[in-house]
PDB file of C-alpha atoms and ligand atoms in Angstrom:
ATOM      1  CA  MET A1441     155.121 122.851  45.046  1.00  0.00           C
ATOM      2  CA  THR A1442     153.163 123.150  47.965  1.00  0.00           C
ATOM      3  CA  THR A1443     149.684 121.793  48.049  1.00  0.00           C
ATOM      4  CA  THR A1444     146.776 123.594  49.882  1.00  0.00           C
ATOM      5  CA  THR A1445     143.684 121.827  51.039  1.00  0.00           C
ATOM      6  CA  THR A1446     141.423 125.047  50.289  1.00  0.00           C
ATOM      7  CA  PRO A1447     141.815 126.471  47.046  1.00  0.00           C
ATOM      8  CA  GLN A1448     142.711 130.330  47.240  1.00  0.00           C
ATOM      9  CA  ILE A1449     141.133 133.077  45.028  1.00  0.00           C
ATOM     10  CA  LEU A1450     143.652 135.371  43.408  1.00  0.00           C
ATOM     11  CA  ASP A1451     141.679 138.636  43.733  1.00  0.00           C
ATOM     12  CA  GLY A1452     142.386 140.694  40.569  1.00  0.00           C
ATOM     13  CA  ASN A1453     140.452 143.559  41.904  1.00  0.00           C
ATOM     14  CA  ALA A1454     142.524 143.836  44.984  1.00  0.00           C
ATOM     15  CA  ILE A1455     145.639 143.454  43.224  1.00  0.00           C
ATOM     16  CA  ALA A1456     144.778 145.754  40.367  1.00  0.00           C
ATOM     17  CA  ALA A1457     143.844 148.201  43.350  1.00  0.00           C
ATOM     18  CA  ALA A1458     147.306 148.137  44.894  1.00  0.00           C
ATOM     19  CA  ILE A1459     149.071 148.677  41.728  1.00  0.00           C
ATOM     20  CA  GLN A1460     146.492 151.841  41.236  1.00  0.00           C
ATOM     21  CA  THR A1461     147.279 152.995  44.406  1.00  0.00           C
ATOM     22  CA  GLU A1462     151.231 153.101  43.236  1.00  0.00           C
ATOM     23  CA  VAL A1463     150.653 154.612  40.031  1.00  0.00           C
ATOM     24  CA  THR A1464     148.560 157.254  41.213  1.00  0.00           C
ATOM     25  CA  LYS A1465     151.695 158.250  43.762  1.00  0.00           C
ATOM     26  CA  ASP A1466     153.902 158.132  40.384  1.00  0.00           C
ATOM     27  CA  VAL A1467     151.454 160.400  38.361  1.00  0.00           C
ATOM     28  CA  GLN A1468     151.364 162.821  41.318  1.00  0.00           C
ATOM     29  CA  GLN A1469     155.012 163.025  41.329  1.00  0.00           C
ATOM     30  CA  LEU A1470     155.042 163.910  37.771  1.00  0.00           C
ATOM     31  CA  HIS A1471     152.236 166.469  37.987  1.00  0.00           C
ATOM     32  CA  LEU A1472     154.604 168.143  40.523  1.00  0.00           C
ATOM     33  CA  GLN A1473     157.130 168.445  37.937  1.00  0.00           C
ATOM     34  CA  GLY A1474     154.628 169.553  35.478  1.00  0.00           C
ATOM     35  CA  ILE A1475     154.111 166.555  33.680  1.00  0.00           C
ATOM     36  CA  ARG A1476     150.633 165.354  33.063  1.00  0.00           C
ATOM     37  CA  PRO A1477     150.713 161.672  31.442  1.00  0.00           C
ATOM     38  CA  GLY A1478     148.534 161.208  28.758  1.00  0.00           C
ATOM     39  CA  LEU A1479     146.786 158.253  26.801  1.00  0.00           C
ATOM     40  CA  THR A1480     144.544 158.020  23.707  1.00  0.00           C
ATOM     41  CA  VAL A1481     143.089 155.033  23.105  1.00  0.00           C
ATOM     42  CA  VAL A1482     141.637 154.403  19.400  1.00  0.00           C
ATOM     43  CA  LEU A1483     138.599 152.122  18.836  1.00  0.00           C
ATOM     44  CA  VAL A1484     137.141 151.481  15.324  1.00  0.00           C
ATOM     45  CA  GLY A1485     133.742 150.546  14.938  1.00  0.00           C
ATOM     46  CA  ASN A1486     131.269 149.460  17.461  1.00  0.00           C
ATOM     47  CA  HIS A1487     132.562 146.349  18.719  1.00  0.00           C
ATOM     48  CA  PRO A1488     130.378 146.029  22.137  1.00  0.00           C
ATOM     49  CA  ALA A1489     132.884 144.105  24.353  1.00  0.00           C
ATOM     50  CA  SER A1490     135.573 146.688  23.010  1.00  0.00           C
ATOM     51  CA  GLU A1491     133.447 149.682  23.855  1.00  0.00           C
ATOM     52  CA  VAL A1492     133.110 148.336  27.295  1.00  0.00           C
ATOM     53  CA  TYR A1493     136.963 148.098  27.644  1.00  0.00           C
ATOM     54  CA  VAL A1494     137.546 151.345  26.324  1.00  0.00           C
ATOM     55  CA  ARG A1495     135.349 153.156  28.497  1.00  0.00           C
ATOM     56  CA  ASN A1496     137.062 151.572  31.551  1.00  0.00           C
ATOM     57  CA  LYS A1497     140.529 152.331  30.295  1.00  0.00           C
ATOM     58  CA  VAL A1498     139.510 155.910  30.080  1.00  0.00           C
ATOM     59  CA  LYS A1499     137.679 156.231  33.304  1.00  0.00           C
ATOM     60  CA  THR A1500     140.403 154.369  34.974  1.00  0.00           C
ATOM     61  CA  SER A1501     142.978 156.888  33.525  1.00  0.00           C
ATOM     62  CA  ALA A1502     140.912 159.805  34.709  1.00  0.00           C
ATOM     63  CA  ALA A1503     140.498 158.525  38.191  1.00  0.00           C
ATOM     64  CA  LEU A1504     144.667 158.178  38.529  1.00  0.00           C
ATOM     65  CA  GLY A1505     145.396 161.863  37.377  1.00  0.00           C
ATOM     66  CA  ILE A1506     146.357 160.512  33.562  1.00  0.00           C
ATOM     67  CA  LYS A1507     144.872 162.725  31.008  1.00  0.00           C
ATOM     68  CA  SER A1508     143.182 160.521  28.357  1.00  0.00           C
ATOM     69  CA  GLU A1509     140.797 160.644  25.251  1.00  0.00           C
ATOM     70  CA  SER A1510     139.244 157.842  22.779  1.00  0.00           C
ATOM     71  CA  ILE A1511     139.046 158.831  19.257  1.00  0.00           C
ATOM     72  CA  THR A1512     136.321 156.552  17.438  1.00  0.00           C
ATOM     73  CA  PRO A1513     136.715 156.122  13.691  1.00  0.00           C
ATOM     74  CA  PRO A1514     134.007 154.498  11.989  1.00  0.00           C
ATOM     75  CA  ALA A1515     134.222 150.917  11.102  1.00  0.00           C
ATOM     76  CA  SER A1516     134.663 152.194   7.411  1.00  0.00           C
ATOM     77  CA  VAL A1517     137.910 153.487   8.073  1.00  0.00           C
ATOM     78  CA  THR A1518     140.869 152.824   5.570  1.00  0.00           C
ATOM     79  CA  THR A1519     144.469 151.596   6.795  1.00  0.00           C
ATOM     80  CA  GLU A1520     145.578 155.067   5.076  1.00  0.00           C
ATOM     81  CA  GLU A1521     143.489 156.860   7.422  1.00  0.00           C
ATOM     82  CA  MET A1522     144.393 155.057  10.135  1.00  0.00           C
ATOM     83  CA  LEU A1523     148.093 155.651   9.401  1.00  0.00           C
ATOM     84  CA  ALA A1524     147.564 159.152   9.129  1.00  0.00           C
ATOM     85  CA  LEU A1525     145.760 159.410  12.702  1.00  0.00           C
ATOM     86  CA  ILE A1526     148.653 157.415  13.960  1.00  0.00           C
ATOM     87  CA  ALA A1527     151.315 159.811  12.538  1.00  0.00           C
ATOM     88  CA  THR A1528     149.389 162.539  14.171  1.00  0.00           C
ATOM     89  CA  LEU A1529     149.426 160.751  17.645  1.00  0.00           C
ATOM     90  CA  ASN A1530     153.062 159.937  17.379  1.00  0.00           C
ATOM     91  CA  ALA A1531     153.947 163.895  16.972  1.00  0.00           C
ATOM     92  CA  ARG A1532     151.627 165.127  19.625  1.00  0.00           C
ATOM     93  CA  GLU A1533     153.688 166.230  22.872  1.00  0.00           C
ATOM     94  CA  ASP A1534     150.783 165.782  25.300  1.00  0.00           C
ATOM     95  CA  ILE A1535     150.343 162.264  24.519  1.00  0.00           C
ATOM     96  CA  ASP A1536     152.685 159.407  26.035  1.00  0.00           C
ATOM     97  CA  GLY A1537     150.804 156.297  25.237  1.00  0.00           C
ATOM     98  CA  ILE A1538     149.086 155.249  21.954  1.00  0.00           C
ATOM     99  CA  LEU A1539     146.354 152.375  22.239  1.00  0.00           C
ATOM    100  CA  ILE A1540     144.915 150.667  19.095  1.00  0.00           C
ATOM    101  CA  GLN A1541     142.054 148.748  20.484  1.00  0.00           C
ATOM    102  CA  LEU A1542     141.957 145.127  19.014  1.00  0.00           C
ATOM    103  CA  PRO A1543     140.126 143.214  17.385  1.00  0.00           C
ATOM    104  CA  LEU A1544     140.100 145.687  14.202  1.00  0.00           C
ATOM    105  CA  PRO A1545     137.718 145.141  11.179  1.00  0.00           C
ATOM    106  CA  ALA A1546     139.154 142.760   8.944  1.00  0.00           C
ATOM    107  CA  HIS A1547     139.735 145.334   5.781  1.00  0.00           C
ATOM    108  CA  VAL A1548     142.128 147.280   7.987  1.00  0.00           C
ATOM    109  CA  ASP A1549     145.872 146.034   8.074  1.00  0.00           C
ATOM    110  CA  ALA A1550     146.393 145.523  11.879  1.00  0.00           C
ATOM    111  CA  LYS A1551     149.982 144.580  11.534  1.00  0.00           C
ATOM    112  CA  ARG A1552     150.935 147.829   9.506  1.00  0.00           C
ATOM    113  CA  LEU A1553     148.841 150.116  12.208  1.00  0.00           C
ATOM    114  CA  LEU A1554     150.920 148.441  15.237  1.00  0.00           C
ATOM    115  CA  GLU A1555     154.277 149.132  13.483  1.00  0.00           C
ATOM    116  CA  ALA A1556     153.117 152.643  12.684  1.00  0.00           C
ATOM    117  CA  VAL A1557     152.746 153.525  16.564  1.00  0.00           C
ATOM    118  CA  SER A1558     156.111 154.920  17.688  1.00  0.00           C
ATOM    119  CA  PRO A1559     157.857 152.283  20.014  1.00  0.00           C
ATOM    120  CA  GLU A1560     157.979 154.812  22.737  1.00  0.00           C
ATOM    121  CA  LYS A1561     154.237 155.376  22.951  1.00  0.00           C
ATOM    122  CA  ASP A1562     153.411 151.829  22.306  1.00  0.00           C
ATOM    123  CA  VAL A1563     151.741 151.230  25.770  1.00  0.00           C
ATOM    124  CA  ASP A1564     150.234 147.610  24.497  1.00  0.00           C
ATOM    125  CA  GLY A1565     154.048 146.548  23.869  1.00  0.00           C
ATOM    126  CA  PHE A1566     152.720 145.191  20.331  1.00  0.00           C
ATOM    127  CA  HIS A1567     155.453 147.130  18.255  1.00  0.00           C
ATOM    128  CA  PRO A1568     158.053 144.864  17.049  1.00  0.00           C
ATOM    129  CA  VAL A1569     160.994 146.799  18.384  1.00  0.00           C
ATOM    130  CA  ASN A1570     159.088 146.430  21.993  1.00  0.00           C
ATOM    131  CA  VAL A1571     158.559 142.548  21.185  1.00  0.00           C
ATOM    132  CA  GLY A1572     162.241 142.199  20.277  1.00  0.00           C
ATOM    133  CA  ARG A1573     163.264 144.094  23.500  1.00  0.00           C
ATOM    134  CA  LEU A1574     161.191 141.744  25.909  1.00  0.00           C
ATOM    135  CA  GLN A1575     162.502 138.644  23.720  1.00  0.00           C
ATOM    136  CA  SER A1576     166.239 139.673  24.325  1.00  0.00           C
ATOM    137  CA  GLY A1577     165.629 140.651  28.135  1.00  0.00           C
ATOM    138  CA  GLN A1578     165.935 144.321  27.716  1.00  0.00           C
ATOM    139  CA  PRO A1579     162.181 144.865  28.200  1.00  0.00           C
ATOM    140  CA  SER A1580     160.764 148.342  27.820  1.00  0.00           C
ATOM    141  CA  LEU A1581     157.159 148.441  27.586  1.00  0.00           C
ATOM    142  CA  ILE A1582     155.477 145.037  27.937  1.00  0.00           C
ATOM    143  CA  PRO A1583     151.819 143.653  27.247  1.00  0.00           C
ATOM    144  CA  CYS A1584     149.464 144.645  29.878  1.00  0.00           C
ATOM    145  CA  THR A1585     147.772 141.057  30.458  1.00  0.00           C
ATOM    146  CA  PRO A1586     150.702 138.803  30.812  1.00  0.00           C
ATOM    147  CA  ALA A1587     152.811 141.696  32.731  1.00  0.00           C
ATOM    148  CA  GLY A1588     149.583 141.912  34.851  1.00  0.00           C
ATOM    149  CA  ILE A1589     149.758 137.974  35.758  1.00  0.00           C
ATOM    150  CA  ILE A1590     153.390 138.201  36.622  1.00  0.00           C
ATOM    151  CA  GLN A1591     152.359 140.933  39.094  1.00  0.00           C
ATOM    152  CA  MET A1592     149.570 138.699  40.434  1.00  0.00           C
ATOM    153  CA  LEU A1593     151.739 135.573  41.006  1.00  0.00           C
ATOM    154  CA  LYS A1594     154.441 137.486  42.429  1.00  0.00           C
ATOM    155  CA  ARG A1595     152.385 139.606  44.860  1.00  0.00           C
ATOM    156  CA  SER A1596     150.710 136.777  45.998  1.00  0.00           C
ATOM    157  CA  GLY A1597     154.035 135.009  46.886  1.00  0.00           C
ATOM    158  CA  ILE A1598     153.806 132.083  44.393  1.00  0.00           C
ATOM    159  CA  LEU A1599     156.993 130.639  43.305  1.00  0.00           C
ATOM    160  CA  ILE A1600     157.581 130.933  39.644  1.00  0.00           C
ATOM    161  CA  SER A1601     161.487 129.998  39.476  1.00  0.00           C
ATOM    162  CA  GLY A1602     161.817 126.316  38.323  1.00  0.00           C
ATOM    163  CA  GLN A1603     158.314 125.471  38.194  1.00  0.00           C
ATOM    164  CA  HIS A1604     156.588 124.175  35.038  1.00  0.00           C
ATOM    165  CA  ALA A1605     154.685 126.788  33.331  1.00  0.00           C
ATOM    166  CA  VAL A1606     152.026 125.644  30.783  1.00  0.00           C
ATOM    167  CA  VAL A1607     150.907 128.505  28.438  1.00  0.00           C
ATOM    168  CA  VAL A1608     147.841 127.382  26.513  1.00  0.00           C
ATOM    169  CA  GLY A1609     147.485 129.781  23.575  1.00  0.00           C
ATOM    170  CA  ARG A1610     149.846 131.353  21.461  1.00  0.00           C
ATOM    171  CA  SER A1611     148.489 134.821  20.674  1.00  0.00           C
ATOM    172  CA  ASP A1612     150.639 137.907  20.275  1.00  0.00           C
ATOM    173  CA  ILE A1613     148.747 139.656  22.922  1.00  0.00           C
ATOM    174  CA  VAL A1614     148.961 136.979  25.566  1.00  0.00           C
ATOM    175  CA  GLY A1615     150.287 133.368  25.118  1.00  0.00           C
ATOM    176  CA  LYS A1616     153.761 134.573  23.250  1.00  0.00           C
ATOM    177  CA  PRO A1617     154.692 137.460  25.708  1.00  0.00           C
ATOM    178  CA  MET A1618     153.464 135.458  28.819  1.00  0.00           C
ATOM    179  CA  ALA A1619     155.608 132.611  28.025  1.00  0.00           C
ATOM    180  CA  MET A1620     158.811 134.813  27.701  1.00  0.00           C
ATOM    181  CA  LEU A1621     157.929 136.671  30.730  1.00  0.00           C
ATOM    182  CA  LEU A1622     157.408 133.320  32.522  1.00  0.00           C
ATOM    183  CA  LEU A1623     160.987 132.229  30.975  1.00  0.00           C
ATOM    184  CA  HIS A1624     162.557 135.351  32.096  1.00  0.00           C
ATOM    185  CA  GLU A1625     161.330 134.440  35.754  1.00  0.00           C
ATOM    186  CA  ASN A1626     163.103 131.045  35.355  1.00  0.00           C
ATOM    187  CA  ALA A1627     159.968 128.889  35.087  1.00  0.00           C
ATOM    188  CA  THR A1628     160.118 126.111  32.538  1.00  0.00           C
ATOM    189  CA  VAL A1629     157.811 126.738  29.913  1.00  0.00           C
ATOM    190  CA  THR A1630     155.731 124.974  27.538  1.00  0.00           C
ATOM    191  CA  ILE A1631     153.445 126.635  25.111  1.00  0.00           C
ATOM    192  CA  CYS A1632     150.427 124.565  24.058  1.00  0.00           C
ATOM    193  CA  HIS A1633     147.916 125.367  21.158  1.00  0.00           C
ATOM    194  CA  SER A1634     144.844 124.313  19.261  1.00  0.00           C
ATOM    195  CA  LYS A1635     146.972 121.953  17.128  1.00  0.00           C
ATOM    196  CA  THR A1636     148.716 120.411  20.452  1.00  0.00           C
ATOM    197  CA  LYS A1637     148.806 116.313  20.550  1.00  0.00           C
ATOM    198  CA  ASP A1638     148.183 115.523  24.196  1.00  0.00           C
ATOM    199  CA  LEU A1639     147.093 118.699  25.325  1.00  0.00           C
ATOM    200  CA  ALA A1640     145.753 116.894  28.539  1.00  0.00           C
ATOM    201  CA  GLY A1641     149.054 115.265  29.256  1.00  0.00           C
ATOM    202  CA  PHE A1642     151.013 118.702  29.189  1.00  0.00           C
ATOM    203  CA  CYS A1643     148.393 120.505  31.251  1.00  0.00           C
ATOM    204  CA  ARG A1644     148.499 118.040  33.790  1.00  0.00           C
ATOM    205  CA  SER A1645     152.138 118.249  34.202  1.00  0.00           C
ATOM    206  CA  ALA A1646     151.976 122.119  34.899  1.00  0.00           C
ATOM    207  CA  ASP A1647     152.723 123.581  38.068  1.00  0.00           C
ATOM    208  CA  ILE A1648     151.216 127.096  36.720  1.00  0.00           C
ATOM    209  CA  LEU A1649     148.867 126.729  33.929  1.00  0.00           C
ATOM    210  CA  VAL A1650     147.927 129.796  32.252  1.00  0.00           C
ATOM    211  CA  ALA A1651     144.611 129.400  29.733  1.00  0.00           C
ATOM    212  CA  ALA A1652     144.442 132.000  27.197  1.00  0.00           C
ATOM    213  CA  ILE A1653     142.883 130.037  24.140  1.00  0.00           C
ATOM    214  CA  GLY A1654     139.400 131.637  24.011  1.00  0.00           C
ATOM    215  CA  LYS A1655     137.190 128.574  24.418  1.00  0.00           C
ATOM    216  CA  ALA A1656     134.961 128.018  27.341  1.00  0.00           C
ATOM    217  CA  GLY A1657     135.929 125.408  29.423  1.00  0.00           C
ATOM    218  CA  ILE A1658     138.304 123.737  27.363  1.00  0.00           C
ATOM    219  CA  ILE A1659     140.360 122.786  30.323  1.00  0.00           C
ATOM    220  CA  THR A1660     138.488 119.943  32.427  1.00  0.00           C
ATOM    221  CA  PRO A1661     139.362 118.846  35.814  1.00  0.00           C
ATOM    222  CA  ALA A1662     141.016 115.793  34.568  1.00  0.00           C
ATOM    223  CA  MET A1663     143.489 118.138  32.908  1.00  0.00           C
ATOM    224  CA  VAL A1664     144.425 119.576  36.323  1.00  0.00           C
ATOM    225  CA  ARG A1665     147.227 118.552  38.770  1.00  0.00           C
ATOM    226  CA  PRO A1666     146.291 118.610  42.190  1.00  0.00           C
ATOM    227  CA  GLY A1667     147.910 121.754  44.010  1.00  0.00           C
ATOM    228  CA  ALA A1668     148.439 123.375  40.537  1.00  0.00           C
ATOM    229  CA  VAL A1669     148.112 127.257  39.955  1.00  0.00           C
ATOM    230  CA  LEU A1670     145.640 128.252  37.586  1.00  0.00           C
ATOM    231  CA  VAL A1671     145.290 131.449  35.770  1.00  0.00           C
ATOM    232  CA  ASP A1672     142.027 131.933  33.442  1.00  0.00           C
ATOM    233  CA  VAL A1673     142.414 134.608  30.754  1.00  0.00           C
ATOM    234  CA  GLY A1674     139.784 133.699  29.064  1.00  0.00           C
ATOM    235  CA  MET A1675     136.443 135.719  28.578  1.00  0.00           C
ATOM    236  CA  ASN A1676     133.662 133.838  26.848  1.00  0.00           C
ATOM    237  CA  ARG A1677     130.043 134.333  26.714  1.00  0.00           C
ATOM    238  CA  ILE A1678     128.102 130.991  27.036  1.00  0.00           C
ATOM    239  CA  THR A1679     124.529 131.302  26.100  1.00  0.00           C
ATOM    240  CA  SER A1680     123.054 127.637  25.707  1.00  0.00           C
ATOM    241  CA  GLN A1681     121.605 125.774  28.371  1.00  0.00           C
ATOM    242  CA  GLU A1682     123.542 122.738  27.921  1.00  0.00           C
ATOM    243  CA  ASP A1683     126.813 124.683  28.459  1.00  0.00           C
ATOM    244  CA  PHE A1684     125.429 126.419  31.517  1.00  0.00           C
ATOM    245  CA  ASP A1685     124.264 123.064  32.980  1.00  0.00           C
ATOM    246  CA  ARG A1686     127.672 121.443  32.174  1.00  0.00           C
ATOM    247  CA  PHE A1687     129.510 124.340  33.887  1.00  0.00           C
ATOM    248  CA  PHE A1688     127.443 125.913  36.605  1.00  0.00           C
ATOM    249  CA  SER A1689     124.677 123.822  37.651  1.00  0.00           C
ATOM    250  CA  GLY A1690     123.692 124.137  40.930  1.00  0.00           C
ATOM    251  CA  ASN A1691     125.290 127.519  41.111  1.00  0.00           C
ATOM    252  CA  SER A1692     122.255 129.744  42.314  1.00  0.00           C
ATOM    253  CA  ARG A1693     124.143 133.050  41.817  1.00  0.00           C
ATOM    254  CA  ARG A1694     125.281 132.369  37.968  1.00  0.00           C
ATOM    255  CA  GLU A1695     121.587 130.751  37.416  1.00  0.00           C
ATOM    256  CA  ALA A1696     120.003 134.285  38.435  1.00  0.00           C
ATOM    257  CA  THR A1697     122.627 135.977  35.952  1.00  0.00           C
ATOM    258  CA  PHE A1698     121.552 133.247  33.427  1.00  0.00           C
ATOM    259  CA  ARG A1699     118.174 133.640  33.507  1.00  0.00           C
ATOM    260  CA  GLU A1700     118.234 137.440  33.581  1.00  0.00           C
ATOM    261  CA  LYS A1701     120.570 138.021  30.783  1.00  0.00           C
ATOM    262  CA  GLY A1702     120.168 134.816  28.829  1.00  0.00           C
ATOM    263  CA  SER A1703     124.129 134.565  28.968  1.00  0.00           C
ATOM    264  CA  VAL A1704     126.972 134.161  31.419  1.00  0.00           C
ATOM    265  CA  LEU A1705     130.885 135.187  31.231  1.00  0.00           C
ATOM    266  CA  MET A1706     133.209 132.173  31.736  1.00  0.00           C
ATOM    267  CA  GLY A1707     136.846 131.400  31.351  1.00  0.00           C
ATOM    268  CA  ASP A1708     138.979 128.794  29.526  1.00  0.00           C
ATOM    269  CA  ILE A1709     138.965 126.412  32.649  1.00  0.00           C
ATOM    270  CA  ASP A1710     135.851 124.598  33.883  1.00  0.00           C
ATOM    271  CA  PRO A1711     135.018 126.049  36.956  1.00  0.00           C
ATOM    272  CA  HIS A1712     134.806 122.479  38.629  1.00  0.00           C
ATOM    273  CA  ALA A1713     138.691 122.270  38.076  1.00  0.00           C
ATOM    274  CA  PHE A1714     138.892 125.226  40.691  1.00  0.00           C
ATOM    275  CA  ALA A1715     138.525 122.617  43.535  1.00  0.00           C
ATOM    276  CA  LEU A1716     141.869 121.364  42.608  1.00  0.00           C
ATOM    277  CA  ALA A1717     144.088 124.276  42.598  1.00  0.00           C
ATOM    278  CA  SER A1718     146.352 125.508  45.170  1.00  0.00           C
ATOM    279  CA  TYR A1719     145.530 129.179  43.870  1.00  0.00           C
ATOM    280  CA  TYR A1720     142.908 130.322  40.945  1.00  0.00           C
ATOM    281  CA  THR A1721     141.874 133.461  39.101  1.00  0.00           C
ATOM    282  CA  PRO A1722     138.246 133.833  38.890  1.00  0.00           C
ATOM    283  CA  VAL A1723     136.324 134.983  35.805  1.00  0.00           C
ATOM    284  CA  PRO A1724     135.309 137.781  35.931  1.00  0.00           C
ATOM    285  CA  GLY A1725     137.212 139.393  38.746  1.00  0.00           C
ATOM    286  CA  GLY A1726     140.688 137.526  38.153  1.00  0.00           C
ATOM    287  CA  VAL A1727     143.001 138.681  35.534  1.00  0.00           C
ATOM    288  CA  GLY A1728     141.083 141.363  33.533  1.00  0.00           C
ATOM    289  CA  PRO A1729     141.378 144.183  36.171  1.00  0.00           C
ATOM    290  CA  LEU A1730     145.078 143.715  36.200  1.00  0.00           C
ATOM    291  CA  THR A1731     145.244 144.518  32.399  1.00  0.00           C
ATOM    292  CA  ILE A1732     143.888 148.063  32.807  1.00  0.00           C
ATOM    293  CA  ALA A1733     146.104 148.570  35.835  1.00  0.00           C
ATOM    294  CA  MET A1734     149.094 147.418  33.823  1.00  0.00           C
ATOM    295  CA  LEU A1735     147.968 149.970  31.041  1.00  0.00           C
ATOM    296  CA  MET A1736     147.999 152.798  33.546  1.00  0.00           C
ATOM    297  CA  ALA A1737     151.425 151.292  34.721  1.00  0.00           C
ATOM    298  CA  ASN A1738     152.751 151.218  31.328  1.00  0.00           C
ATOM    299  CA  THR A1739     151.323 154.742  30.225  1.00  0.00           C
ATOM    300  CA  VAL A1740     153.644 156.487  33.542  1.00  0.00           C
ATOM    301  CA  ARG A1741     156.440 154.462  32.213  1.00  0.00           C
ATOM    302  CA  ALA A1742     156.156 155.635  28.954  1.00  0.00           C
ATOM    303  CA  ALA A1743     155.887 159.184  30.153  1.00  0.00           C
ATOM    304  CA  ARG A1744     158.879 158.854  31.935  1.00  0.00           C
ATOM    305  CA  LEU A1745     161.029 157.000  29.469  1.00  0.00           C
ATOM    306  CA  ARG A1746     160.080 159.743  26.625  1.00  0.00           C
ATOM    307  CA  ARG A1747     161.560 162.365  29.045  1.00  0.00           C
ATOM    308  CA  GLY A1748     165.002 160.510  30.110  1.00  0.00           C
ATOM    309  CA  LEU A1749     163.579 160.026  33.569  1.00  0.00           C
ATOM    310  CA  PRO A1750     164.326 156.940  35.401  1.00  0.00           C
ATOM    311  CA  VAL A1751     161.757 154.042  35.841  1.00  0.00           C
TER     312      VAL A1751
HETATM  313  N1  GUN B2810     141.706 143.534  22.726  1.00  0.00           N
HETATM  314  C1  GUN B2810     141.720 142.632  24.175  1.00  0.00           C
HETATM  315  N2  GUN B2810     142.866 142.949  24.890  1.00  0.00           N
HETATM  316  C2  GUN B2810     143.704 144.077  24.418  1.00  0.00           C
HETATM  317  C3  GUN B2810     144.754 144.382  24.619  1.00  0.00           C
HETATM  318  O1  GUN B2810     145.718 143.985  25.676  1.00  0.00           O
HETATM  319  N3  GUN B2810     145.272 145.675  24.119  1.00  0.00           N
HETATM  320  C4  GUN B2810     144.411 146.128  22.940  1.00  0.00           C
HETATM  321  N4  GUN B2810     144.911 147.062  22.146  1.00  0.00           N
HETATM  322  N5  GUN B2810     143.361 145.468  22.388  1.00  0.00           N
HETATM  323  C5  GUN B2810     142.942 144.425  23.090  1.00  0.00           C
END
C-alpha cells in the first residue's frame, strides 16, 4: 500500500457528477428509442431526513431526463395498504424503478414490503432475489451506497484487489452488500459490528476502512493505520457542545454552522483521523452524492433489463 504524505479528499460531488453525465447520455439514447425511464419513490409519513433525501432523488431524476414521482402515504398506512400500492406500481408499464424509502414506521412489515417489489424494478437491490444474485456473482441491481463506494474507489485509482478491507457495520443496506462487493473485487474482507471484540485491532489492520455503523466519531485516530483509505458512510447529527469540542474544536467553519443551527453533521470517523489517511471521504460531500448517482444508474439499468436491452 502506498502512503502519501498529504491525505487526498475523495470528492463525492465530482465523482457523482461524472456518473450523472454518463447516465444522462444513456437516458438520451433511450429517449431516441421512445423509452423514458421512470422512477417512483414511496415515502411514508414525515421523517425529516427522508424528506430531504427523497426531494433530492426526485430533483436529480428530473435533471437527468428520468420521469419521477413521489408517493407519500400517511404514517398510519397499514402493511396491507402498502402491499396494494406496490402491486399497482409493479403492474405499471411506465415505471422502471420502485424505491421504498427507509426507515418505515415500526408497525409496517418492512421485510414483506421489500419482498413485494418486483425484483426487476427493485432499484435499491434489497429484494432477496437481487441479494442472492449479488452473493452468487450474477449481480443485477446492486444497493446504491455500496455500489457508489466501489465506483469511487475505482475511479480514484485505488487498489482493492488483495487489500484488507474492513467494513464496520452489518446492515442489509450498506455493510453486508459492501462486504460482498469488496470480496468480488478480490479484497480480503472483515466485517465488524457492535459486538466485535477488539474493534480497534481489526480497524488498525485495514488498508481500506469502511465505517457504516451510525455512531458519531466511533473510529478514532488510534484505530487507523497510517496510509489507510477511509470511507465514511455515517451521517450523524451532533448537538452537544462536548461532542462539538471533541471533534471540531478550532474548526471555524464548523463552529459557525454549530452556532447558527445548534448542530453539525458528521460521520462515524473522528475527523482527526483523516490526517493519517492516504484518501478519505468527507462528511458531508463524500459518499452521500454517490448514492443518488447510483440510483439514477440503477433506474436506467432496470429500464434496459426489463426490455431485454444490453446493459
Ligand atoms: N434510507 C437510507 N438509505 C436508503 C437507501 O439507500 N434506500 C432506501 N430505500 N432507503 C434508504
